Short mmCIF file of C-alpha atoms in Angstrom, two decimals:
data_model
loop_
_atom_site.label_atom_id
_atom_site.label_comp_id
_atom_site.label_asym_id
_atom_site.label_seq_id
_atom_site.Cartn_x
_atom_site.Cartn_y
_atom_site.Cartn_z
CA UNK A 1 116.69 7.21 165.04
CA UNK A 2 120.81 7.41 164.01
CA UNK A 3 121.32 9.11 167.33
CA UNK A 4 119.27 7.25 169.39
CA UNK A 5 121.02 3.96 167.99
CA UNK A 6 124.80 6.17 168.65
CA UNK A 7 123.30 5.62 172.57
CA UNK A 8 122.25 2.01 172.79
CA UNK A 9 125.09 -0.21 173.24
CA UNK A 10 126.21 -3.58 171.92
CA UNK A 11 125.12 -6.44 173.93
CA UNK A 12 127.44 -9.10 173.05
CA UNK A 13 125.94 -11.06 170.23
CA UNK A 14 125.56 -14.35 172.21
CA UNK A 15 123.01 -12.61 174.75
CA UNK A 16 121.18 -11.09 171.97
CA UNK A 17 121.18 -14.42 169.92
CA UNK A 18 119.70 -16.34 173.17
CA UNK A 19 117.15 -13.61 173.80
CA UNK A 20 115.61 -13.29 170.24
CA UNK A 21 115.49 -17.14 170.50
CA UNK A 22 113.58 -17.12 174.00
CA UNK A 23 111.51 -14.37 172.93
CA UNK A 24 110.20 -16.22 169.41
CA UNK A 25 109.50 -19.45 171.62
CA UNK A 26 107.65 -17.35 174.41
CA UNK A 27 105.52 -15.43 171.32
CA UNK A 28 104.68 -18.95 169.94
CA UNK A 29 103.56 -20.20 173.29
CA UNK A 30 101.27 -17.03 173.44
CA UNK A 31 100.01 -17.67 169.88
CA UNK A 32 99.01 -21.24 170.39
CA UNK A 33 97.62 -20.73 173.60
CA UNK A 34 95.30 -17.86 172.06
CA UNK A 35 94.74 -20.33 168.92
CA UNK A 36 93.90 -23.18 171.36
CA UNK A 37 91.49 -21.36 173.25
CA UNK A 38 89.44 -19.53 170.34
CA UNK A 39 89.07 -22.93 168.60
CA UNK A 40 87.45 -24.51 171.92
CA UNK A 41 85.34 -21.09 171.85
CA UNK A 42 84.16 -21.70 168.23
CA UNK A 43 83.07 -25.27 169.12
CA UNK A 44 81.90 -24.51 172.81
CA UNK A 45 84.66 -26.81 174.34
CA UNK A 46 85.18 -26.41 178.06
CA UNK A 47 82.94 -23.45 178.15
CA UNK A 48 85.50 -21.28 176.80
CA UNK A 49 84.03 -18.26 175.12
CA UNK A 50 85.38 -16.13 171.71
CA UNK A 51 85.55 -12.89 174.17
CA UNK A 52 87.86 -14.85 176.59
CA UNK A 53 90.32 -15.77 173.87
CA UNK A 54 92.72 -12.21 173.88
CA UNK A 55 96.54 -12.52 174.62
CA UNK A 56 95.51 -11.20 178.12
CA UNK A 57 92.99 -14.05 178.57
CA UNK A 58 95.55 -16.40 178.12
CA UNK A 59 97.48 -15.00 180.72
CA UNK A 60 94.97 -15.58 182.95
CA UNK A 61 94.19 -19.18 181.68
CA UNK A 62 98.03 -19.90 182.61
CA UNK A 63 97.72 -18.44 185.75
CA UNK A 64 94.96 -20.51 186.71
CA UNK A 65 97.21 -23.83 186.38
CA UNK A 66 99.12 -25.61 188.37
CA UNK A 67 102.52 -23.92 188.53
CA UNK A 68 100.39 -21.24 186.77
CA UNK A 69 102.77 -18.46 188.33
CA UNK A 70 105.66 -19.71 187.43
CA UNK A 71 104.52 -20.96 184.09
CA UNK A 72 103.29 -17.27 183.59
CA UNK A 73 106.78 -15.57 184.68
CA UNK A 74 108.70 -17.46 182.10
CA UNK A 75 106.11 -16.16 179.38
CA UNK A 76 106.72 -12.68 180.76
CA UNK A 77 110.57 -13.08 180.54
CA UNK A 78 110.38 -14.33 177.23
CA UNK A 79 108.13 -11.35 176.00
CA UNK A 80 110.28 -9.15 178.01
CA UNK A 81 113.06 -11.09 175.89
CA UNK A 82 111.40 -10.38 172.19
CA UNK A 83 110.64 -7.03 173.52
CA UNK A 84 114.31 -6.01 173.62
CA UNK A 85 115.21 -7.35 170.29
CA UNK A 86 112.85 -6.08 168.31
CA UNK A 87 114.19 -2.96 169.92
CA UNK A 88 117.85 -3.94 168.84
CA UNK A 89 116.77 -5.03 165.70
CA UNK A 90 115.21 -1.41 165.15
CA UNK A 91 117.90 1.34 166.37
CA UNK A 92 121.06 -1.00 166.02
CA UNK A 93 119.82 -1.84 162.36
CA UNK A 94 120.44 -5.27 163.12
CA UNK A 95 118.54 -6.50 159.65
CA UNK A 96 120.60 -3.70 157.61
CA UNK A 97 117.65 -2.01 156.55
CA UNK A 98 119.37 0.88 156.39
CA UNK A 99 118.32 4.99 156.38
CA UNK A 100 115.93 4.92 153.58
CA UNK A 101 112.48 5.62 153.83
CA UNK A 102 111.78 2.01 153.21
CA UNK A 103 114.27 0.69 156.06
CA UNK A 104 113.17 2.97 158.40
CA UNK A 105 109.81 2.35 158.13
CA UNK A 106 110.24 -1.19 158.80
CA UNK A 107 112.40 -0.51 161.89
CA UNK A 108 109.76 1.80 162.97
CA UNK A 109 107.55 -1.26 162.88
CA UNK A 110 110.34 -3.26 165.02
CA UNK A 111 110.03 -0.69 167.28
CA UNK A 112 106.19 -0.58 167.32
CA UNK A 113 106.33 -4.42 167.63
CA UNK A 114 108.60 -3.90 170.83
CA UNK A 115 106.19 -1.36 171.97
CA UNK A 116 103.48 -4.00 171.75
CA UNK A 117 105.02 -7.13 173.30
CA UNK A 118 106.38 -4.97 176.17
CA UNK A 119 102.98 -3.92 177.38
CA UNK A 120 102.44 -7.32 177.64
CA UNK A 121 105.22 -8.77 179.24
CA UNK A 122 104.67 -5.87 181.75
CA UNK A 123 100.46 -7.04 181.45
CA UNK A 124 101.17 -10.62 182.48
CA UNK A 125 104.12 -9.43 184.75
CA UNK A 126 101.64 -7.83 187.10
CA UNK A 127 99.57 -11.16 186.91
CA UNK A 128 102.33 -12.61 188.39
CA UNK A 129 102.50 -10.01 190.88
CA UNK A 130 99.21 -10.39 191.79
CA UNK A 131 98.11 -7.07 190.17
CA UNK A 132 96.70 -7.86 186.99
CA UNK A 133 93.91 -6.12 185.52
CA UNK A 134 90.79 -8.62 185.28
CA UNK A 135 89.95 -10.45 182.29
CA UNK A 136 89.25 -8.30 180.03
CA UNK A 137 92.24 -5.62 180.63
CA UNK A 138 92.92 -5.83 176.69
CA UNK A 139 89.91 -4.85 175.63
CA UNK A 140 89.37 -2.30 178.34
CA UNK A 141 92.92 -0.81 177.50
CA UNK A 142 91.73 -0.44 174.12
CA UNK A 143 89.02 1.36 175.11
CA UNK A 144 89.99 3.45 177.60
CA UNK A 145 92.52 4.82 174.05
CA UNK A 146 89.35 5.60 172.27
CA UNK A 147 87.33 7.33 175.28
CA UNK A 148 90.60 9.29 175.34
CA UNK A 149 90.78 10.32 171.56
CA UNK A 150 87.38 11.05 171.66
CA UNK A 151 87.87 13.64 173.70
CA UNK A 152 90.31 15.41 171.62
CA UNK A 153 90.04 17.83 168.94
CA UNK A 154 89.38 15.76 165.38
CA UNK A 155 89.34 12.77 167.78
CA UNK A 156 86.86 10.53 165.80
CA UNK A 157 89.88 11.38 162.90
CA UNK A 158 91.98 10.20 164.94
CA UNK A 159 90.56 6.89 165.77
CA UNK A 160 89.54 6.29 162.00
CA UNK A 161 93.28 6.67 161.52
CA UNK A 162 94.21 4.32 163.64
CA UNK A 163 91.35 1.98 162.40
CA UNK A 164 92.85 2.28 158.64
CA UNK A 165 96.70 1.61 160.08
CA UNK A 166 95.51 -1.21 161.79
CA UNK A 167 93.47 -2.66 158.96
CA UNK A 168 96.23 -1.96 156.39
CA UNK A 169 98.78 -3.94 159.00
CA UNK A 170 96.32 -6.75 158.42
CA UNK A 171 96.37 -6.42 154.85
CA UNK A 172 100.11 -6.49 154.62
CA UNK A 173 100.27 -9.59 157.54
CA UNK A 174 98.37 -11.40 154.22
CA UNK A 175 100.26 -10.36 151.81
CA UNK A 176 103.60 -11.49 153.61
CA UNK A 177 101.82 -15.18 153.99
CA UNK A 178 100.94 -15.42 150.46
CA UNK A 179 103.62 -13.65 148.67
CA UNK A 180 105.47 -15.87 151.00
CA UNK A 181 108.07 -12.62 151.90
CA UNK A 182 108.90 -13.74 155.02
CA UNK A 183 110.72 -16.86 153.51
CA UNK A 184 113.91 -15.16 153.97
CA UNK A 185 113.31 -15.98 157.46
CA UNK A 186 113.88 -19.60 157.15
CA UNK A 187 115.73 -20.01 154.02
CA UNK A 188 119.13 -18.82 155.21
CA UNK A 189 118.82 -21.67 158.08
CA UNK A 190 120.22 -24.97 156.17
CA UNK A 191 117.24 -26.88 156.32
CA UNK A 192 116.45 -30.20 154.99
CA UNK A 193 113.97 -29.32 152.01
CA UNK A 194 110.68 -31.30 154.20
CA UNK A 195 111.84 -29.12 157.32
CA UNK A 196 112.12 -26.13 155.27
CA UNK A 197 108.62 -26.38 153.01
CA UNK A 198 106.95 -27.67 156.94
CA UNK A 199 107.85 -23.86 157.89
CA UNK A 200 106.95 -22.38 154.74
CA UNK A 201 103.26 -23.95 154.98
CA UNK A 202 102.96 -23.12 158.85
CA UNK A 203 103.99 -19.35 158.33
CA UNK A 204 101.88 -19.14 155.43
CA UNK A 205 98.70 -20.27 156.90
CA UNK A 206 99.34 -18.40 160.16
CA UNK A 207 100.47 -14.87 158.69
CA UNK A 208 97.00 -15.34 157.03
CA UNK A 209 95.14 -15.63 159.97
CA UNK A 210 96.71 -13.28 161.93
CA UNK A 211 96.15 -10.71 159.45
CA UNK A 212 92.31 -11.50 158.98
CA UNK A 213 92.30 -10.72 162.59
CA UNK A 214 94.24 -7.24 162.48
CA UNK A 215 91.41 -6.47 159.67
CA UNK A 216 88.52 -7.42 162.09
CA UNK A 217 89.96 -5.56 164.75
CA UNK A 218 90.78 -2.37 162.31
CA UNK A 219 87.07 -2.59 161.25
CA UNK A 220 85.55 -2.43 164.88
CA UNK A 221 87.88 0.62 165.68
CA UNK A 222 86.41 2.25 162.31
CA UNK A 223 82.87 1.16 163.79
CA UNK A 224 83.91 3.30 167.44
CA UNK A 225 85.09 5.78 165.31
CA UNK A 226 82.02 7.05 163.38
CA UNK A 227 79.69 5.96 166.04
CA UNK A 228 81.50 7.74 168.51
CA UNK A 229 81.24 4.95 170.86
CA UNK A 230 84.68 3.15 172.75
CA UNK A 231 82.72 0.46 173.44
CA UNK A 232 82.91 -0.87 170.18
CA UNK A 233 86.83 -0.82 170.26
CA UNK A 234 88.37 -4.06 171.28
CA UNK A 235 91.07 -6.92 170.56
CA UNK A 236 91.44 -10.18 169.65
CA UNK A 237 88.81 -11.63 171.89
CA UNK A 238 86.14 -9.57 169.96
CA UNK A 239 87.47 -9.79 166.77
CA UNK A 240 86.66 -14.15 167.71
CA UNK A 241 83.32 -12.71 168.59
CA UNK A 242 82.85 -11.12 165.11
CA UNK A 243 83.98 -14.51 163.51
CA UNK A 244 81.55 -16.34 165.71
CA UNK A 245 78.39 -14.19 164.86
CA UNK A 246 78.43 -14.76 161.31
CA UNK A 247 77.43 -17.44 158.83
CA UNK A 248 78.87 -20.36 159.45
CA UNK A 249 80.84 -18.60 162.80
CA UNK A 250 82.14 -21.84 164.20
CA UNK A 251 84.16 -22.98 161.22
CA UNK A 252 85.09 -19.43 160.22
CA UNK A 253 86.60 -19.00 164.09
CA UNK A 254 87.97 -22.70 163.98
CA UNK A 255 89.97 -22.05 161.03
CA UNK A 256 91.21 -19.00 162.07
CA UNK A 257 91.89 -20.54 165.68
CA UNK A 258 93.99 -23.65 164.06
CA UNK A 259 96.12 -20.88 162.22
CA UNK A 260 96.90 -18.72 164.63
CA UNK A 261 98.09 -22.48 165.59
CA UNK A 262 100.35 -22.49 163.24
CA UNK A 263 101.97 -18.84 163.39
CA UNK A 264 102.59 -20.02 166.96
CA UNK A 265 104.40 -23.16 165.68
CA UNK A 266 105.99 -21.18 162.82
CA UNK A 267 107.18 -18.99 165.62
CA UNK A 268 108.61 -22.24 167.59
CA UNK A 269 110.46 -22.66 163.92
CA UNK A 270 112.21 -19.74 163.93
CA UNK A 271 113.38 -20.00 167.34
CA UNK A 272 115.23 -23.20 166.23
CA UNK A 273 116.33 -22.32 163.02
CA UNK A 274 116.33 -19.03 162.38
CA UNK A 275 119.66 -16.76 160.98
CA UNK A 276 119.82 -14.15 164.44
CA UNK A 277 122.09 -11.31 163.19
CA UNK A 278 123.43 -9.84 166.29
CA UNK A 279 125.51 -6.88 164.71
#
């Protein structure tokens, strides 16, 4: 990782200031538009649906309105946007995490959250283009990952592995909300105390949510793996559907809906107020 970061030069801070703030705002749009959508799912609002509720759905749902295609290029800029400084952030150390195990594991999850949002600024970038995928291109890209493993040696292993990461992200997305770690993200900023504690509550509840959501999802990659069965793989959209199907689905979805609400707006937050190290 040193030598890759030797290679990546220094944008000058201002650029890399304005693109971490672009990116957090276009990540909050993303995050209330998915929040939006599952909670008129859970309550049957619109006809929207738990299964249409995925990042990649929303795409589409922005696509579909007026100025859709613009509306929808902006998003993919911004993501484009986050996508680059979370890779900044990992090789050019921009947090000071330094070379320890512990700081390079979390710049190895920068880098896996650049990974991430640059499929899909490069997801709703074909949208744009006219190329996009269908509906359901999340879920079928998850999928397709699975079929693939499967057909490798120890690839039900392999999949279980991936189904404990991504349930253990989920753990640790709830244990960030309520040992409220990712405070230092706001408390650097010079808030007003009411500004500051508003931020505090929104990242709280959404980290939460988000991380029930990871957990769901981690849980129906476990249930591909041992069945042996990629069609039991899938995202966001059927982690909703999970939500939806048990007791008491609607207001289980709902409240998970209204704070993935919140990590959008907590994401808005940051974008205003947040300490961007550029160096």
């Amino acid at each position: 990782m040193v030598d890759i970061a030797q290679h990546v030069p220094t944008p000058p801070p201002a650029w890399v200031k304005n693109m971490a703030r672009f990116g957090l705002t276009a990540k909050g749009v993303v995050y209330c538009l998915v929040g939006l959508l599952a909670f008129m799912a859970a309550f049957e609002i619109g006809g929207k649906t738990a299964q249409g509720s995925d990042k990649t759905d929303v795409f589409q749902f922005v696509l579909d309105q007026s100025y859709g295609q613009i509306m929808l290029a902006v998003i993919a800029l911004g993501l484009l946007c986050y996508t680059i400084w979370r890779f900044i952030q990992a090789f050019r150390d921009t947090e000071n995490e330094g070379q320890g195990a512990k700081g390079l594991g979390k710049r190895a999850r920068y880098a896996f959250s650049g990974v991430i949002y640059g499929a899909l600024a490069f997801y709703a970038a074909r949208l744009v283009l006219g190329n996009g995928g269908g509906s359901n291109g999340g879920d079928d890209s998850r999928q397709t990952i699975v079929r693939e493993l499967l057909q490798q040696p120890f690839g039900q292993w392999l999949i279980g592995i991936l189904a404990v990461g991504t349930a253990i992200a989920g753990l640790y997305q709830i244990y960030v909300g309520l040992s409220d770690k990712y405070k230092k993200n706001v408390q650097n900023a010079g808030l007003k105390h009411e500004a500051e504690e508003m931020m505090i509550k929104a990242g709280k509840i959404g980290y939460v949510a988000r991380g029930i959501v990871w957990l769901i999802i981690g849980y129906l990659f476990l249930k591909a793996a041992l069945s042996s069965n990629p069609e039991q793989a899938g995202g966001s959209g059927d982690a909703f559907q999970f939500l939806e199907n048990s007791s008491y689905g609607s207001y289980l979805l709902g409240a998970v809906a209204i704070g993935l609400i919140f990590y959008g707006v907590f994401m808005f937050m940051r974008a205003r107020y947040q300490v961007i190290n550029a160096h």
